[in-house]
Tab-separated table of C-alpha atoms and ligand atoms in Angstrom:
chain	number	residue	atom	x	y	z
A	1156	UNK	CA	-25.483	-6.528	-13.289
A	1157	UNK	CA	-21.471	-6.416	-13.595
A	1158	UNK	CA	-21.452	-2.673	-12.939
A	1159	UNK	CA	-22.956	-1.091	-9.535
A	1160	UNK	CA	-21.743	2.493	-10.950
A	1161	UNK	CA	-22.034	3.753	-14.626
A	1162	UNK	CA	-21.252	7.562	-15.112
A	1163	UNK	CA	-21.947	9.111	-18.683
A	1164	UNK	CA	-20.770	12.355	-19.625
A	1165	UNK	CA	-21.314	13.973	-15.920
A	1166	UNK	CA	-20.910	17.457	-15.440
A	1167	UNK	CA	-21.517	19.710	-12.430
A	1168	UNK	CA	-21.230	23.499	-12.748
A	1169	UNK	CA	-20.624	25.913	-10.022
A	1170	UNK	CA	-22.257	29.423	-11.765
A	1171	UNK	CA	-20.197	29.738	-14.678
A	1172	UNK	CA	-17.867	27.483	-13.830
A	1173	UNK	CA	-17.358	23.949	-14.650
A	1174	UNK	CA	-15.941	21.668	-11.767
A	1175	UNK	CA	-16.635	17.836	-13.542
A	1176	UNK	CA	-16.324	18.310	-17.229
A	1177	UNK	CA	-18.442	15.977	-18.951
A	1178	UNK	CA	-16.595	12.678	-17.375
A	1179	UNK	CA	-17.583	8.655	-17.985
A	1180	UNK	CA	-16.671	5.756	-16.220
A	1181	UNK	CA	-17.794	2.702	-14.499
A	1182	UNK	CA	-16.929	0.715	-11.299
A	1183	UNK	CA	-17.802	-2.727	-11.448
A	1184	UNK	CA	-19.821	-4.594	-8.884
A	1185	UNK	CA	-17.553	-5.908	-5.404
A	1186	UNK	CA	-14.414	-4.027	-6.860
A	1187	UNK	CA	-12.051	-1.545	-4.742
A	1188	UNK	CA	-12.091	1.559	-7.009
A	1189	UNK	CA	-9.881	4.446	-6.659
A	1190	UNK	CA	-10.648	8.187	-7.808
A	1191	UNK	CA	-7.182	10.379	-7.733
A	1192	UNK	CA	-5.980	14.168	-8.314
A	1193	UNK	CA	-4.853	16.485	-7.359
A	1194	UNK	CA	-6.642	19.529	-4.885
A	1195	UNK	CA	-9.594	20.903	-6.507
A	1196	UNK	CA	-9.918	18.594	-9.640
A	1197	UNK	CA	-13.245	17.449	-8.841
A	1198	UNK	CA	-13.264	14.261	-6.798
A	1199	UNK	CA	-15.214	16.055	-3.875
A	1200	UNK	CA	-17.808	16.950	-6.387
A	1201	UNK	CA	-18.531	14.074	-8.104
A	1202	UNK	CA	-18.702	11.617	-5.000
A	1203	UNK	CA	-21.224	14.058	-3.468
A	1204	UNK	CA	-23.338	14.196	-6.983
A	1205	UNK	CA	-22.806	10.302	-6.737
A	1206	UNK	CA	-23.736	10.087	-2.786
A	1207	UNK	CA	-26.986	12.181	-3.999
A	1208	UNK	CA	-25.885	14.992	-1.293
A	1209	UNK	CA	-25.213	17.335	-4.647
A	1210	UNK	CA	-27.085	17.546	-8.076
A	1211	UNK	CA	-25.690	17.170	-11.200
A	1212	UNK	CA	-25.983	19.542	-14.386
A	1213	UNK	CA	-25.546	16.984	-16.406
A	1214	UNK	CA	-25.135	13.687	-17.437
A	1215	UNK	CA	-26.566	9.878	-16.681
A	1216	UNK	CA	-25.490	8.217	-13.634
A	1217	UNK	CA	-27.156	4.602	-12.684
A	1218	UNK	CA	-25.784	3.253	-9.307
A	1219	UNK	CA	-27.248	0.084	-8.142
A	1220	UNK	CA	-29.675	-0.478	-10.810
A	1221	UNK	CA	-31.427	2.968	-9.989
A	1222	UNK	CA	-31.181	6.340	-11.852
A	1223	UNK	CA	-29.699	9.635	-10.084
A	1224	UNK	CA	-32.290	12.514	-9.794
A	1225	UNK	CA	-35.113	10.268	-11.118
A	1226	UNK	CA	-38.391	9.785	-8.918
A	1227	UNK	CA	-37.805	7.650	-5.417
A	1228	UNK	CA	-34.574	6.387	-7.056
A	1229	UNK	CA	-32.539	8.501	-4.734
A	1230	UNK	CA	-34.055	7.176	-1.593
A	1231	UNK	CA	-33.310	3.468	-3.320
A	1232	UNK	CA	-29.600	4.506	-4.095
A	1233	UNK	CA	-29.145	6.150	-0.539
A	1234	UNK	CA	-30.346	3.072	0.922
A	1235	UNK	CA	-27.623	1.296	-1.169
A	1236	UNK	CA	-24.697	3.406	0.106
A	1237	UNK	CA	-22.579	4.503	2.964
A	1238	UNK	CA	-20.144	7.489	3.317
A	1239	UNK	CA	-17.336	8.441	4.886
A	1240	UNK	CA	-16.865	12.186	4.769
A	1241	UNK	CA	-13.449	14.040	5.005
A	1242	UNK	CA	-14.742	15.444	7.922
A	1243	UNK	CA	-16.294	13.718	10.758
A	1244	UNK	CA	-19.928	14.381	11.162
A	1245	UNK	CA	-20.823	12.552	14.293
A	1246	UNK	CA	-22.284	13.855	17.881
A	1247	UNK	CA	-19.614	14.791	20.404
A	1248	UNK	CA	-21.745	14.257	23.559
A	1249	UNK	CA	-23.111	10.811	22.414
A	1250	UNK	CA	-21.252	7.689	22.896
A	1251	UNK	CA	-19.863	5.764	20.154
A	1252	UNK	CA	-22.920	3.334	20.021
A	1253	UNK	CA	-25.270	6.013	20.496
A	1254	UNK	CA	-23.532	7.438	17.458
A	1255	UNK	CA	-23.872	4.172	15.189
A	1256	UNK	CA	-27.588	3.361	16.789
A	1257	UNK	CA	-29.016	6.674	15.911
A	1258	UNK	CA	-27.589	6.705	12.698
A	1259	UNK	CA	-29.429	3.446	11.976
A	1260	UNK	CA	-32.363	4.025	13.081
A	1261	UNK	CA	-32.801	6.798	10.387
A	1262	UNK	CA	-33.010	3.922	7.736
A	1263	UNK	CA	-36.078	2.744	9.959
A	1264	UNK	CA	-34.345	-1.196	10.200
A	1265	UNK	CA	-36.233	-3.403	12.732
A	1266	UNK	CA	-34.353	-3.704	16.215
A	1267	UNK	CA	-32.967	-7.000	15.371
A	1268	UNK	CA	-31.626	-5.926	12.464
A	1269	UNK	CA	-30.250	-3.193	13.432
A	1270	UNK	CA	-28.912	-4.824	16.594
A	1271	UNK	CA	-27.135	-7.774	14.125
A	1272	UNK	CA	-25.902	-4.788	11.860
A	1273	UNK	CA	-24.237	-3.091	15.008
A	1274	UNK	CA	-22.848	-6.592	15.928
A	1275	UNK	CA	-21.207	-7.267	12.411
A	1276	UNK	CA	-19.429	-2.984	12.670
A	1277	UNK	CA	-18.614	-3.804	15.957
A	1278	UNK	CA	-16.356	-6.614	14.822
A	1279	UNK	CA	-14.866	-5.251	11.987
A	1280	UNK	CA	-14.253	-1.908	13.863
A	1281	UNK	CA	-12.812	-3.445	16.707
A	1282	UNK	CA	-14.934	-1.220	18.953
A	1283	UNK	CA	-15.595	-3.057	21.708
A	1284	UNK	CA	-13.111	-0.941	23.683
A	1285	UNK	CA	-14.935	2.087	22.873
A	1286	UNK	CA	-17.982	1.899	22.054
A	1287	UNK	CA	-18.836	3.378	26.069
A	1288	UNK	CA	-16.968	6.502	25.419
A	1289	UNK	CA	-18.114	9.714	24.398
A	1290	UNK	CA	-17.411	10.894	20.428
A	1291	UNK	CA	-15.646	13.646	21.622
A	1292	UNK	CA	-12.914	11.801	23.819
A	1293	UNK	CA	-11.765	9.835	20.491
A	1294	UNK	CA	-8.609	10.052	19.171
A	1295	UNK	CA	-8.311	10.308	15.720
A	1296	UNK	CA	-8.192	7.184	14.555
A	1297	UNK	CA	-10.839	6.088	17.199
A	1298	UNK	CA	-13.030	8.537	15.480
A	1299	UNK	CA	-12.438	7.133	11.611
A	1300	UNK	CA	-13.165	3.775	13.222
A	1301	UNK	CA	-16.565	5.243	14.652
A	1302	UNK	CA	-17.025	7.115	11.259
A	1303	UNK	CA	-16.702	4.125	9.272
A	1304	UNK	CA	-19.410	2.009	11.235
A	1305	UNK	CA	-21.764	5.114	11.334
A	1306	UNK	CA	-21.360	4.399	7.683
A	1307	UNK	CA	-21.555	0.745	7.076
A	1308	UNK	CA	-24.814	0.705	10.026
A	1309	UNK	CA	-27.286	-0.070	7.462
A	1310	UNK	CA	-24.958	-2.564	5.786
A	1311	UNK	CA	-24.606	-0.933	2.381
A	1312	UNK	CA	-23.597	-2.683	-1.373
A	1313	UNK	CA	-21.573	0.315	-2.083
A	1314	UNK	CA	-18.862	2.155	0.670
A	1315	UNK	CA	-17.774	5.521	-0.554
A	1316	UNK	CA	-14.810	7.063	1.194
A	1317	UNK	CA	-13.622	10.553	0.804
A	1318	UNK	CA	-9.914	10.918	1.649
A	1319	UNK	CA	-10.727	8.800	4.731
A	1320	UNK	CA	-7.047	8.261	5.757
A	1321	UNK	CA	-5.877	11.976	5.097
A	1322	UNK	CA	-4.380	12.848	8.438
A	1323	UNK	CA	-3.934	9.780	10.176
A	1324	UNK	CA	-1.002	8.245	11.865
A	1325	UNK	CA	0.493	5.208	9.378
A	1326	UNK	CA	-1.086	2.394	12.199
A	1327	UNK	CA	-4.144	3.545	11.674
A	1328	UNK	CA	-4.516	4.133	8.280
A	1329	UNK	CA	-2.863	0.578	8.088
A	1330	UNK	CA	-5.631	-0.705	10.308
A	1331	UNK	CA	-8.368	0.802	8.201
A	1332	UNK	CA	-7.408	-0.404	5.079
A	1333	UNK	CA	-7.128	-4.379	6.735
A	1334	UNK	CA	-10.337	-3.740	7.899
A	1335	UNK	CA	-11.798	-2.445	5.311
A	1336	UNK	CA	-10.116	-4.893	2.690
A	1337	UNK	CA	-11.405	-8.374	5.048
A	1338	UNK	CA	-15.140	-6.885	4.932
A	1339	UNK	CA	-15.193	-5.776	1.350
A	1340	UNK	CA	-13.536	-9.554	0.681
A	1341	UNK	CA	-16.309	-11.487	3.419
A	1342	UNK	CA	-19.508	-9.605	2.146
A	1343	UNK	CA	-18.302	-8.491	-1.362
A	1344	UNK	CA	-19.015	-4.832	-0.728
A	1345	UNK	CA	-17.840	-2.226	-3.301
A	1346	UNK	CA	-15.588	0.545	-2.106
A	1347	UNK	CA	-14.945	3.661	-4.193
A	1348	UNK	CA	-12.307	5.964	-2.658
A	1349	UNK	CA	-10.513	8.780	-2.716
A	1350	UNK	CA	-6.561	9.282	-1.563
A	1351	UNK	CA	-3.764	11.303	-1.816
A	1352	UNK	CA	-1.354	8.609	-0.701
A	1353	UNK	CA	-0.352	6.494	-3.958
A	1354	UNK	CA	0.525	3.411	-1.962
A	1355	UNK	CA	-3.568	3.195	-0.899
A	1356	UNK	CA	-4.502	3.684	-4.906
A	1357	UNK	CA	-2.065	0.858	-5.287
A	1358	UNK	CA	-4.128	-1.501	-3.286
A	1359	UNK	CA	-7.635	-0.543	-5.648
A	1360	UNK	CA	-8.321	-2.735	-8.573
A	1361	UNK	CA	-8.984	0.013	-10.860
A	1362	UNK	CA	-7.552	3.323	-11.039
A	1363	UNK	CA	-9.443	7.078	-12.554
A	1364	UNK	CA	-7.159	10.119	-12.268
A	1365	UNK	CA	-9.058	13.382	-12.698
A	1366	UNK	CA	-7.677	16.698	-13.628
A	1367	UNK	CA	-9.286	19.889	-14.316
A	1368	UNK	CA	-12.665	17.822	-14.009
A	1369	UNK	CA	-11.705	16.262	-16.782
A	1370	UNK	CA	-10.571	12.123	-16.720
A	1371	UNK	CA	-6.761	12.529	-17.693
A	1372	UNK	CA	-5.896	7.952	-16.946
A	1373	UNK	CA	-7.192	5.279	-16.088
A	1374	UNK	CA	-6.565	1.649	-15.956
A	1375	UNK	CA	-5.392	-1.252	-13.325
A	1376	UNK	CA	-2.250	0.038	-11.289
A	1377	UNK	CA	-0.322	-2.559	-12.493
A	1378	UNK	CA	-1.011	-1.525	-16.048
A	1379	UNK	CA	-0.509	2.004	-15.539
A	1380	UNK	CA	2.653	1.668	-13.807
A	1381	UNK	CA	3.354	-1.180	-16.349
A	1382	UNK	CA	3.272	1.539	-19.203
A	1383	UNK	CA	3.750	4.848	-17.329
A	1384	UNK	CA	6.043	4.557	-14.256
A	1385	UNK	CA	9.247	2.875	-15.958
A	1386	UNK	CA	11.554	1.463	-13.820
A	1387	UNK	CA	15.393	3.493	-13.950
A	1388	UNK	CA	19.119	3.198	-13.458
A	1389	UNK	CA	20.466	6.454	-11.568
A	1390	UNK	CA	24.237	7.058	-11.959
A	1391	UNK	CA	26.516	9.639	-10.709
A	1392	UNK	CA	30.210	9.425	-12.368
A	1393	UNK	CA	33.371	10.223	-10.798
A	1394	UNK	CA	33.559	12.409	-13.481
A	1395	UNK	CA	30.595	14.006	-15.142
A	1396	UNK	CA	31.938	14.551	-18.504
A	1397	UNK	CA	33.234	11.404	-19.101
A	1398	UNK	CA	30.209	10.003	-17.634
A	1399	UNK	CA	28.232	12.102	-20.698
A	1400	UNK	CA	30.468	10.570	-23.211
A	1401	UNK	CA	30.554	7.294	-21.976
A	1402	UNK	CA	26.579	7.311	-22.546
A	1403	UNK	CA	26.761	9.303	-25.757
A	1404	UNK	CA	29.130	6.211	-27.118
A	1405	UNK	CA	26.377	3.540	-26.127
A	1406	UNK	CA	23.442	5.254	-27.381
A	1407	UNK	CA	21.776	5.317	-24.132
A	1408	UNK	CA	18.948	7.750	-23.605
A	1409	UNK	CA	19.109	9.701	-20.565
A	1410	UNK	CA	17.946	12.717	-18.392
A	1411	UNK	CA	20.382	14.185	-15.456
A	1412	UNK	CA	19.151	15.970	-12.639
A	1413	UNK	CA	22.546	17.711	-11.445
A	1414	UNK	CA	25.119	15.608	-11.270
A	1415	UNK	CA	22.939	12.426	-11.467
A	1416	UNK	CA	22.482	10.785	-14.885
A	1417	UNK	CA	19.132	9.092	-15.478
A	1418	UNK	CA	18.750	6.333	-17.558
A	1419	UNK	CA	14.926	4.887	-18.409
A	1420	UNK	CA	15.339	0.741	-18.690
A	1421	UNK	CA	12.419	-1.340	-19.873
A	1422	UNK	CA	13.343	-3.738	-16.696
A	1423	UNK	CA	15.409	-3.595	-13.720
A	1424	UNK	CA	17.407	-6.423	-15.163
A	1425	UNK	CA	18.720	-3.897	-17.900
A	1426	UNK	CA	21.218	-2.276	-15.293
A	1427	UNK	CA	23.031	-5.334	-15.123
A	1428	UNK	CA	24.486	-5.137	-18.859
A	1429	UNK	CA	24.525	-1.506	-17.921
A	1430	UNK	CA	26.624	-1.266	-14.903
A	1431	UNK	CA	28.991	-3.903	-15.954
A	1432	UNK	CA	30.241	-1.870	-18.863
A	1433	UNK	CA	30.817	1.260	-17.351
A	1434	UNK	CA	31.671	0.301	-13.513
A	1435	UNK	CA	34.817	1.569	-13.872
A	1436	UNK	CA	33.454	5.005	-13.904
A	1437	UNK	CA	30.581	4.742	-11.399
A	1438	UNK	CA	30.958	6.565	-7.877
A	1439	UNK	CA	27.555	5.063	-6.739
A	1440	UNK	CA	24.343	3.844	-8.789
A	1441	UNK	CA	20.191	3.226	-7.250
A	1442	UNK	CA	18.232	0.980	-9.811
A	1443	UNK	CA	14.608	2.695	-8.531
A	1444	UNK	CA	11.319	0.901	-9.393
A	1445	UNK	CA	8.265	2.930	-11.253
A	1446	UNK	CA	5.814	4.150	-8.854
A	1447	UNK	CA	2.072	4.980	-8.790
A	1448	UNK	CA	3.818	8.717	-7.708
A	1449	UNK	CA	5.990	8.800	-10.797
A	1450	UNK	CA	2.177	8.065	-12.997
A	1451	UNK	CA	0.492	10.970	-10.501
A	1452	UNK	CA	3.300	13.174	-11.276
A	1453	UNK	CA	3.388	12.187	-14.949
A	1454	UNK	CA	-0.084	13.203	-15.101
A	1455	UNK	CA	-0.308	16.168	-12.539
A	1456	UNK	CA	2.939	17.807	-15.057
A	1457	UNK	CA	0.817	16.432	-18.398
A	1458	UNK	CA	4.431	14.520	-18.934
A	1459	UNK	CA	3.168	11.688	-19.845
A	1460	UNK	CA	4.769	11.731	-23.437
A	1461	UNK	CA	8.036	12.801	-22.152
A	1462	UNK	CA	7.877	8.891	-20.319
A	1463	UNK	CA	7.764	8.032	-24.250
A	1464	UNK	CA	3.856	7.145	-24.244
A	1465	UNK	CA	0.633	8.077	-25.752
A	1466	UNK	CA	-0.308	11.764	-24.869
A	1467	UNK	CA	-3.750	11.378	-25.851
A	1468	UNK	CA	-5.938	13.915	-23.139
A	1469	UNK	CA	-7.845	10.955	-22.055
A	1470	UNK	CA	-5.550	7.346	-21.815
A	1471	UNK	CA	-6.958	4.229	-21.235
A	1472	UNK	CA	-4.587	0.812	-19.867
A	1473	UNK	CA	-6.409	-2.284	-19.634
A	1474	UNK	CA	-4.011	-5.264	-19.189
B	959	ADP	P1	-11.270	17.990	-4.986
B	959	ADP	O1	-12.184	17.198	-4.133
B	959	ADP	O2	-10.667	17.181	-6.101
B	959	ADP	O3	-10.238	18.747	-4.214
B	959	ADP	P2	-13.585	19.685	-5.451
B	959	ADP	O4	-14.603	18.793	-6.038
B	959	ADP	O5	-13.704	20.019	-3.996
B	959	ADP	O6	-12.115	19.098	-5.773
B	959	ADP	O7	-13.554	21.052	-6.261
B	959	ADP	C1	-13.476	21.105	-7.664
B	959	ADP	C2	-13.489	22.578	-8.104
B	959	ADP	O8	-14.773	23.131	-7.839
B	959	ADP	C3	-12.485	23.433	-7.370
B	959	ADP	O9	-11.980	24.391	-8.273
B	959	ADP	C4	-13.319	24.119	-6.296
B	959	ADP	O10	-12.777	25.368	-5.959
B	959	ADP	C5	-14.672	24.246	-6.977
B	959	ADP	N1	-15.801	24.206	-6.018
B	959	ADP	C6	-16.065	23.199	-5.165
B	959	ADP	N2	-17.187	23.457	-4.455
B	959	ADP	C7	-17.627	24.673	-4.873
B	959	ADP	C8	-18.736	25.512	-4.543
B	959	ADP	N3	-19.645	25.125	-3.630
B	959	ADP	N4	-18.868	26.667	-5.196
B	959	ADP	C9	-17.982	27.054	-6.139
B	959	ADP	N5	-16.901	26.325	-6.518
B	959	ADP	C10	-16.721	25.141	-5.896
């Protein structure tokens, strides 16, 4: 069974409007999977319709082997998942092991299990330190730490994570991510996340951007930065209009933002050539690398034919 998720044609309408518009896609067993777009394009929606915490309206979705909305298959696929929510959901007087304890005991485990589940969060989370204190004397990332155990208590396949970095200091999203990247490599765990930070989606082995509800990319990141984030020369000229002429003569294609001329290369190495033929005229020059942000942007601005590539509504890269 390659795939622990396949979506087909999901939708989700709120009254008479459509939030997910009839999307597909798959996330493949023991992969790091990451869901992008911007506010209100329908990632919250479809991991709670995924999570079973929201029903569809439409559509086929199979996680784990079992089918959403059909019979005890819910139960099955809860028992197969963990989540971390935006928001943490855990009880402020309780300790942090009281927390993670109670939580477990809702999936009825056996006390050694859930004793030797509590032992494997409490390494990963590092919560020795903490695991005494009270919920609601955390500090934040002492809290996503708890969070994430709470979630991972009954040891799940499948780890979803919604925006579970989104306000916290760069150490700690830093140490969430190592953590989280050691146990999904030790116990082959899937994680399926969303982000607004590019440089997490980087880190995911396969990439879906939503917008509108709709799925607008998808693809490795390396393939859709590959095709859709090109790397460019930026130039500013001691003088402009010679600087405009200068390109005109060379046939370069080029954009300018003020007085900075921008030149799309199909590698970095292209400046060289570049730059030697016209340093005469340069007052200063930044070669700047394609970015998961420039394929967000692309996207979020539906420019993705202005960076010279298919403008199809739905794109698929594969390497
Ligand atoms: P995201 O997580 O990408 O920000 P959401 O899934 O939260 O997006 O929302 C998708 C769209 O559905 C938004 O336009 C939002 O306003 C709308 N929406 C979300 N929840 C509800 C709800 N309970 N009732 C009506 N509209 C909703």
């Amino acid at each position: 069974m390659p795939n622990i998720i396949d979506v087909t044609d999901l939708r989700k309408n709120y009254g008479n409007f459509e939030a997910v518009k009839g999307i597909s896609f798959c996330v493949k067993r023991g992969s790091v999977f990451a869901f992008l777009g911007a506010n209100g394009a329908g990632k919250s929606t479809t991991i709670e319709i995924l999570s079973t915490l929201l029903k569809k309206s439409a559509g086929h979705v199979v996680i784990n082997g079992y089918e959403l909305g059909k019979g005890k298959h819910n139960d099955a696929i809860r028992r197969s998942i963990g989540i971390v929510f935006q928001e943490s959901i855990l009880d402020d007087p309780l300790t942090v092991k009281e927390n993670i304890m109670l939580r477990g005991r809702l999936y009825r485990l056996s006390k050694d299990t859930l004793e030797d589940n509590y032992a494997f969060v409490k390494k990963y989370l590092q919560l020795d330190d903490i695991e005494q204190k009270r919920y609601r004397s955390l500090s934040g990332g002492q809290r996503r730490r708890t969070d994430i155990a709470r979630a991972l208590i009954h040891r799940p396949q499948l780890l979803f994570l919604d925006e579970p970095t989104t306000g916290l200091d760069p150490e700690t999203r830093q140490f969430v991510w190592e953590t989280l990247n050691v146990m999904q490599r030790d116990t082959n765990m899937t994680i399926f996340f969303s982000t607004h930070y590019m440089e997490e989606a980087e880190q995911a082995d396969y990439i879906v951007m939503i917008k509108g509800g709709e799925i607008a990319l998808e693809g490795t990141p390396n393939a859709l930065r590959t095709q859709f984030a090109k790397d460019r020369l930026e130039i500013v000229f001691h003088d402009e209009k010679i600087g405009e002429a200068l390109l005109q003569q060379l046939h370069v294609s080029y954009r300018q933002k003020q007085e900075v001329f921008i030149l799309p290369l199909a590698s970095t190495k292209e400046a060289i050539e570049l730059l030697e033929t016209m340093k005469e005229d340069i007052a200063s020059f930044e070669v700047v690398k394609g970015t998961m942000d420039d394929v967000f942007i692309a996207v979020q601005k539906n420019e993705l034919d202005v960076l010279h590539q298919k403008s199809d509504k739905s794109v698929s890269v594969y390497e």
